[in-house]
GROMACS .gro file of C-alpha atoms in nm:
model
  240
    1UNK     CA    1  -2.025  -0.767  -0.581
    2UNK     CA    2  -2.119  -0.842  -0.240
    3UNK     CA    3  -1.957  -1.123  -0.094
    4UNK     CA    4  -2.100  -1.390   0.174
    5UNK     CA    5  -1.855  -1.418   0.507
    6UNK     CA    6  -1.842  -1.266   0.786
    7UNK     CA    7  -1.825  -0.912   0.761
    8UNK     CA    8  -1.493  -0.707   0.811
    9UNK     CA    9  -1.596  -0.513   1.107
   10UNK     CA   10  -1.447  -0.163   0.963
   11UNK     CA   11  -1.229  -0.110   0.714
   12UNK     CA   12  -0.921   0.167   0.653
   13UNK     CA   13  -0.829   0.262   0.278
   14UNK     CA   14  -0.508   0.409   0.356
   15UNK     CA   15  -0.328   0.592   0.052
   16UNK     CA   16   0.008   0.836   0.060
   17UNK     CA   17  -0.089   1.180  -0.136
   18UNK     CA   18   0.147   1.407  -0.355
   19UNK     CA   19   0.048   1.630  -0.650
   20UNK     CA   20  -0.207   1.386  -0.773
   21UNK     CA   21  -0.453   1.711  -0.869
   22UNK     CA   22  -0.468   1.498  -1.166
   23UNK     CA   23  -0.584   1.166  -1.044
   24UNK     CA   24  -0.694   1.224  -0.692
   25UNK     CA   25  -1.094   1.293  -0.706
   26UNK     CA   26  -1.157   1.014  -0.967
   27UNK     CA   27  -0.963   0.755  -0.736
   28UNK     CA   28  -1.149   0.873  -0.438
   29UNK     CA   29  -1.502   0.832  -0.552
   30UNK     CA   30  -1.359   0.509  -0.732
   31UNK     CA   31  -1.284   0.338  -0.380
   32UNK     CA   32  -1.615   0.482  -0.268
   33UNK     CA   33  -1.838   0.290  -0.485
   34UNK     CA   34  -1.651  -0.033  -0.474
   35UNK     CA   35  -1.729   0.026  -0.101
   36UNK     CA   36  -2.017   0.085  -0.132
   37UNK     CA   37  -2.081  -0.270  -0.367
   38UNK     CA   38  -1.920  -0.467  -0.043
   39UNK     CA   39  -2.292  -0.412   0.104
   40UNK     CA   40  -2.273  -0.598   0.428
   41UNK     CA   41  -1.941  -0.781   0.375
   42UNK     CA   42  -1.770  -0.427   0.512
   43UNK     CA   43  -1.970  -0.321   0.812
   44UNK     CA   44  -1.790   0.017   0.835
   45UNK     CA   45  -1.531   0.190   0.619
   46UNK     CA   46  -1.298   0.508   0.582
   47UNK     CA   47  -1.077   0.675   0.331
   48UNK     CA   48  -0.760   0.798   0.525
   49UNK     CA   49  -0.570   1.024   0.283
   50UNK     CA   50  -0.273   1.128   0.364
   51UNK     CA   51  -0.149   1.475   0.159
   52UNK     CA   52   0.232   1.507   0.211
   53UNK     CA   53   0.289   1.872   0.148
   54UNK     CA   54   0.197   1.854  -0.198
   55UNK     CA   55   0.199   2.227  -0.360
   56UNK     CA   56  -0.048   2.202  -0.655
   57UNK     CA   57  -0.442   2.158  -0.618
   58UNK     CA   58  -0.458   1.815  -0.436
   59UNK     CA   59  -0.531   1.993  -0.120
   60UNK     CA   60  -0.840   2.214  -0.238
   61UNK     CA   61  -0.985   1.849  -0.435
   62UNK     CA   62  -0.946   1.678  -0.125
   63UNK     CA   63  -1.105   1.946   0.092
   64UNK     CA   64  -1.413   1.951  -0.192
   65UNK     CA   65  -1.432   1.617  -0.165
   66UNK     CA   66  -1.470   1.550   0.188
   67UNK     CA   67  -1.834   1.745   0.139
   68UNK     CA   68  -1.903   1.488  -0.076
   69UNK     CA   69  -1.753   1.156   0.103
   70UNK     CA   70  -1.759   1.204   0.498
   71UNK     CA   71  -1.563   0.924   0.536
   72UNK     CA   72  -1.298   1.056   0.415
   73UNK     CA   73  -1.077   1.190   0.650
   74UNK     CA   74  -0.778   1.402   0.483
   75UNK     CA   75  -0.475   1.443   0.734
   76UNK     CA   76  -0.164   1.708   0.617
   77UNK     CA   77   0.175   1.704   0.674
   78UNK     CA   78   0.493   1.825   0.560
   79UNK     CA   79   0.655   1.649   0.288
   80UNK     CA   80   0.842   1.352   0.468
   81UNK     CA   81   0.848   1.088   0.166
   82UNK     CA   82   0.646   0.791   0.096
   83UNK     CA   83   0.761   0.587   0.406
   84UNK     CA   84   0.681   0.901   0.647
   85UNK     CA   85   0.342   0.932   0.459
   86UNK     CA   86   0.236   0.598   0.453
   87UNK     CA   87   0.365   0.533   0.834
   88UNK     CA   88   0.159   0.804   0.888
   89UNK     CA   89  -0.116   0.668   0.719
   90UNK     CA   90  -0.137   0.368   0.951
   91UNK     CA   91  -0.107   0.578   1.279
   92UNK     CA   92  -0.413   0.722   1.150
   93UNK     CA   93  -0.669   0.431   1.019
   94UNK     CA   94  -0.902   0.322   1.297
   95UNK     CA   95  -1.020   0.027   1.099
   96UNK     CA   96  -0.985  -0.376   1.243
   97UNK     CA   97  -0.852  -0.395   0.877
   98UNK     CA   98  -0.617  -0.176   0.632
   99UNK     CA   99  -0.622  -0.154   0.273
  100UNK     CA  100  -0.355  -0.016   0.174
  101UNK     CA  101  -0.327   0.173  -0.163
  102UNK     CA  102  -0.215   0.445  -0.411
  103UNK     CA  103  -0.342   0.764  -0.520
  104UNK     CA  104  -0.174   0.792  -0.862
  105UNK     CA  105  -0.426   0.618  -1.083
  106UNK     CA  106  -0.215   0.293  -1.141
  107UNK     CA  107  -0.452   0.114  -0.852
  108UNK     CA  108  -0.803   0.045  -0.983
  109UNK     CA  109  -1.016   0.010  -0.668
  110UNK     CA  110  -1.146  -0.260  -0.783
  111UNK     CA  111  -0.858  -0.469  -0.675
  112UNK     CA  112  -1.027  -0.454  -0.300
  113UNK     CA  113  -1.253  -0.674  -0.439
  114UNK     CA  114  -0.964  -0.941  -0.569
  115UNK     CA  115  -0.758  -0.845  -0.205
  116UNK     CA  116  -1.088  -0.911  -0.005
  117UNK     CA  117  -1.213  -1.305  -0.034
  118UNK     CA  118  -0.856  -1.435   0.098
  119UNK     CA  119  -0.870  -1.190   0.432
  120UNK     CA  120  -1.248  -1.288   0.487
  121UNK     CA  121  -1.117  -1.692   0.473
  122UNK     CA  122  -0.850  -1.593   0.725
  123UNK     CA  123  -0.530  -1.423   0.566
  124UNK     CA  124  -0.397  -1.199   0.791
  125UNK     CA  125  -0.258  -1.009   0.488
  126UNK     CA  126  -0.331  -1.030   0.153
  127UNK     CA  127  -0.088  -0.868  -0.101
  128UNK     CA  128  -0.168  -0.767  -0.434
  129UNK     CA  129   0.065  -0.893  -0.712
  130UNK     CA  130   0.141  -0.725  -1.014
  131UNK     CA  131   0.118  -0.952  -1.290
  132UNK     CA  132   0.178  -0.737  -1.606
  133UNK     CA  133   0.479  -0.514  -1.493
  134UNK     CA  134   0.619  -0.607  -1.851
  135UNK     CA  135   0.407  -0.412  -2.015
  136UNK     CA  136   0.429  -0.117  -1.795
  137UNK     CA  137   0.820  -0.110  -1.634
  138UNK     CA  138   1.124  -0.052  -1.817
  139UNK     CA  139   1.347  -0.297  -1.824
  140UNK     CA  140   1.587  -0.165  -1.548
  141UNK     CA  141   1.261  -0.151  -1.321
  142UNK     CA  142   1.167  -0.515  -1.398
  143UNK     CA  143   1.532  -0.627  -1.268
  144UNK     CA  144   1.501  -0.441  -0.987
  145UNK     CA  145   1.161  -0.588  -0.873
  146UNK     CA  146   1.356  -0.921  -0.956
  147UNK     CA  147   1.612  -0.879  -0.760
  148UNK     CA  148   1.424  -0.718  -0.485
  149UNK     CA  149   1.179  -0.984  -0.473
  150UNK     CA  150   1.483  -1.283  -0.506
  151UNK     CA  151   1.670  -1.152  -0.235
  152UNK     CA  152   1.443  -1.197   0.059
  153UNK     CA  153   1.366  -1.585  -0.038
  154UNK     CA  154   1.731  -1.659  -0.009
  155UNK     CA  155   1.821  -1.458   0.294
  156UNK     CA  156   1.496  -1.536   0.520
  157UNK     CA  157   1.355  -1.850   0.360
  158UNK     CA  158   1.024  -1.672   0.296
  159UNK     CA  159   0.832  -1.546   0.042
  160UNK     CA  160   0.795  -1.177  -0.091
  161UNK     CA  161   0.658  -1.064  -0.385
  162UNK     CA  162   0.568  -0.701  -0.494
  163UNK     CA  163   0.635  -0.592  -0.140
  164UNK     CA  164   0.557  -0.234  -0.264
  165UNK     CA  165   0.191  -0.308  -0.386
  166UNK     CA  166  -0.139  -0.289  -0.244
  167UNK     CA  167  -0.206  -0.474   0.037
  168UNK     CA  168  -0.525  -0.571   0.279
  169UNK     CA  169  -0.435  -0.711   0.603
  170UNK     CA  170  -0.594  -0.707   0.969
  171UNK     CA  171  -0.456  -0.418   1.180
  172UNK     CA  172  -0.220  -0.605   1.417
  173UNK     CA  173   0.018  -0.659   1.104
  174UNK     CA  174   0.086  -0.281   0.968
  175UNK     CA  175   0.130  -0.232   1.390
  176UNK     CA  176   0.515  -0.404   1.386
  177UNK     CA  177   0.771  -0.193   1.458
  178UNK     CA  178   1.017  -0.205   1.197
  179UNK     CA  179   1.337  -0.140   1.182
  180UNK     CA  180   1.360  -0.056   0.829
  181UNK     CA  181   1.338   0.380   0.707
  182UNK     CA  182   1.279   0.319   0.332
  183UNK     CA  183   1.059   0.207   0.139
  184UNK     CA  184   1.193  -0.123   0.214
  185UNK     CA  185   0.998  -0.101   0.487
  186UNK     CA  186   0.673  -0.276   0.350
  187UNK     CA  187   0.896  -0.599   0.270
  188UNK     CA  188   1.001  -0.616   0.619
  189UNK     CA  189   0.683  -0.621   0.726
  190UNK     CA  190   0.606  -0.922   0.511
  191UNK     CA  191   0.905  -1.064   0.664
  192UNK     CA  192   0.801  -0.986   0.951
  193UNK     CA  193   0.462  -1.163   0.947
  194UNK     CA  194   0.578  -1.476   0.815
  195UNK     CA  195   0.824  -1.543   1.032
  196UNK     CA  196   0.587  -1.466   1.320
  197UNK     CA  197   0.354  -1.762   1.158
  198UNK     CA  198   0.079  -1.520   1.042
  199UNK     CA  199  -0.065  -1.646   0.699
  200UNK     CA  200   0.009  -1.406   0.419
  201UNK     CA  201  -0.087  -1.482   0.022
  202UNK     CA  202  -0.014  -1.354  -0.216
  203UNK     CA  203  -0.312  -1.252  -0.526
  204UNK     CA  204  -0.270  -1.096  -0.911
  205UNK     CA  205  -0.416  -0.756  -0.935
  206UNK     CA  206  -0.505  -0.505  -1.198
  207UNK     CA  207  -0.191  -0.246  -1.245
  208UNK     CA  208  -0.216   0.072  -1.476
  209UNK     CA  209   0.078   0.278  -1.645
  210UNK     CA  210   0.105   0.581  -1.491
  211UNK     CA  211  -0.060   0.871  -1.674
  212UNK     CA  212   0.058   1.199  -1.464
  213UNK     CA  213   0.350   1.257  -1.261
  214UNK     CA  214   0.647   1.081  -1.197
  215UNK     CA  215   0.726   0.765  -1.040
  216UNK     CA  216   0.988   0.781  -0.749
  217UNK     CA  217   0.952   0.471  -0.573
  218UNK     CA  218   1.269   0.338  -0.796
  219UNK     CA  219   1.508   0.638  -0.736
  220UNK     CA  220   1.889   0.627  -0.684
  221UNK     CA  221   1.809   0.750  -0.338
  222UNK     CA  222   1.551   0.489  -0.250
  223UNK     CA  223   1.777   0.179  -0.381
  224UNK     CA  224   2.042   0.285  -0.223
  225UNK     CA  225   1.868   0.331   0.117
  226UNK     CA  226   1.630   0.005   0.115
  227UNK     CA  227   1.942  -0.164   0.003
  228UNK     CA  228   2.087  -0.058   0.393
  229UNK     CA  229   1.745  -0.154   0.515
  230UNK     CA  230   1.755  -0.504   0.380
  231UNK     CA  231   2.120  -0.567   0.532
  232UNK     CA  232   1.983  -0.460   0.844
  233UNK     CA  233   1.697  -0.680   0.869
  234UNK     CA  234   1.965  -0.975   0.793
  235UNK     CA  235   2.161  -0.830   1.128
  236UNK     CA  236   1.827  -0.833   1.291
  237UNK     CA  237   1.619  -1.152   1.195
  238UNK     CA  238   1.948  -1.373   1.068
  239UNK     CA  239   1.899  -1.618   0.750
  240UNK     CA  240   1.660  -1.841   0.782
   0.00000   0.00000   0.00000
């Protein structure tokens, strides 16, 4: 699909990487040919792949696969969790715009595509809203979305909705500096942009049940953590 505005001048696909030997290659070459159906609309684009110490194949795929795709750009680290990895990910892109996505398999690529016409009409970030999470979250995961998702509206007056999901938004916006250290940290930033009159919408997407690995966004560890976060973004930006 090749869309009719004027063009993004380059883009970032930003992703977090972690044993995904599984998924990785097919979700690679999956972003590169819905980038490459953009034509025009996406002047210039990168992959920016971020492999947080992972210790089974992922490196050696990625290293393959940057033969195949020189866009990609592959950067290493030591394991420092999703919010060090994706943080990471940012200080990396070069692009005027980020996508920002997963490298697990539950993110078709094709949801750039559904992300895209709203940020080419003026959004400065577009986030990607999981409309069948029923179907693949327990029922302890739904009421944490819930309650994660509740919470903000009453305490800030705005809006934010599957803060954790993919995202496309102009560069400026994943630049704040946030106060948050978990993975709380991505509804600050929607926070964030609202409250500093930047327009933000909000779009269903495609979302897949995970079919390797394990899902740790919903840990003990990270509740308890992005719980602290959110109390101090209350101290910090007050109730609406």
């Amino acid at each position: 699909m090749e869309l009719k505005a004027t063009p993004v001048s380059m883009l970032s696909v930003t992703m977090p990487v972690y044993n995904e030997q599984a998924t990785i290659e097919r979700v690679v070459l999956d972003h590169v040919e819905v980038l490459a159906r953009l034509g025009s609309t996406v002047a210039e684009w990168e992959i920016v792949c971020v492999d947080d110490g992972s210790q089974d194949r992922t490196p050696e795929i990625l290293r393959d696969l940057q033969k195949q795709v020189p866009q990609l750009r592959v950067i290493r680290q030591e394991n420092q969790g999703i919010f060090g990895a994706v943080i990471r990910a940012y200080q990396e892109a070069r692009g005027s715009h980020f996508f920002v996505t997963g490298s697990d398999g539950q993110w078709p690529a094709e949801n750039l595509e559904l992300l895209l016409p709203p940020a080419l009409s003026g959004a400065d970030l577009v986030v990607g809203v999981r409309s069948n999470k029923r179907d693949v979250y327990t029922p302890a995961r739904r009421v944490i979305s819930i309650a994660f998702n509740l919470l903000p509206r009453i305490l800030f007056g705005v809006r934010v909705e599957d803060a954790g999901s993919t995202k496309l938004g102009v560069r400026e916006v994943f630049e704040y500096q946030l106060i948050s250290r978990s993975v709380f940290f991505e509804a600050e930033r929607i926070i964030l942009a609202q409250r500093k009159g930047r327009r933000v919408e909000f779009v269903p997407i495609r979302f897949l049940q995970r079919a390797e690995g394990k899902a740790m966004g919903a840990s003990w560890k990270n509740l308890r953590s992005s719980v602290a976060d959110l109390f101090r973004c209350f101290g910090r930006y007050g109730l609406r």
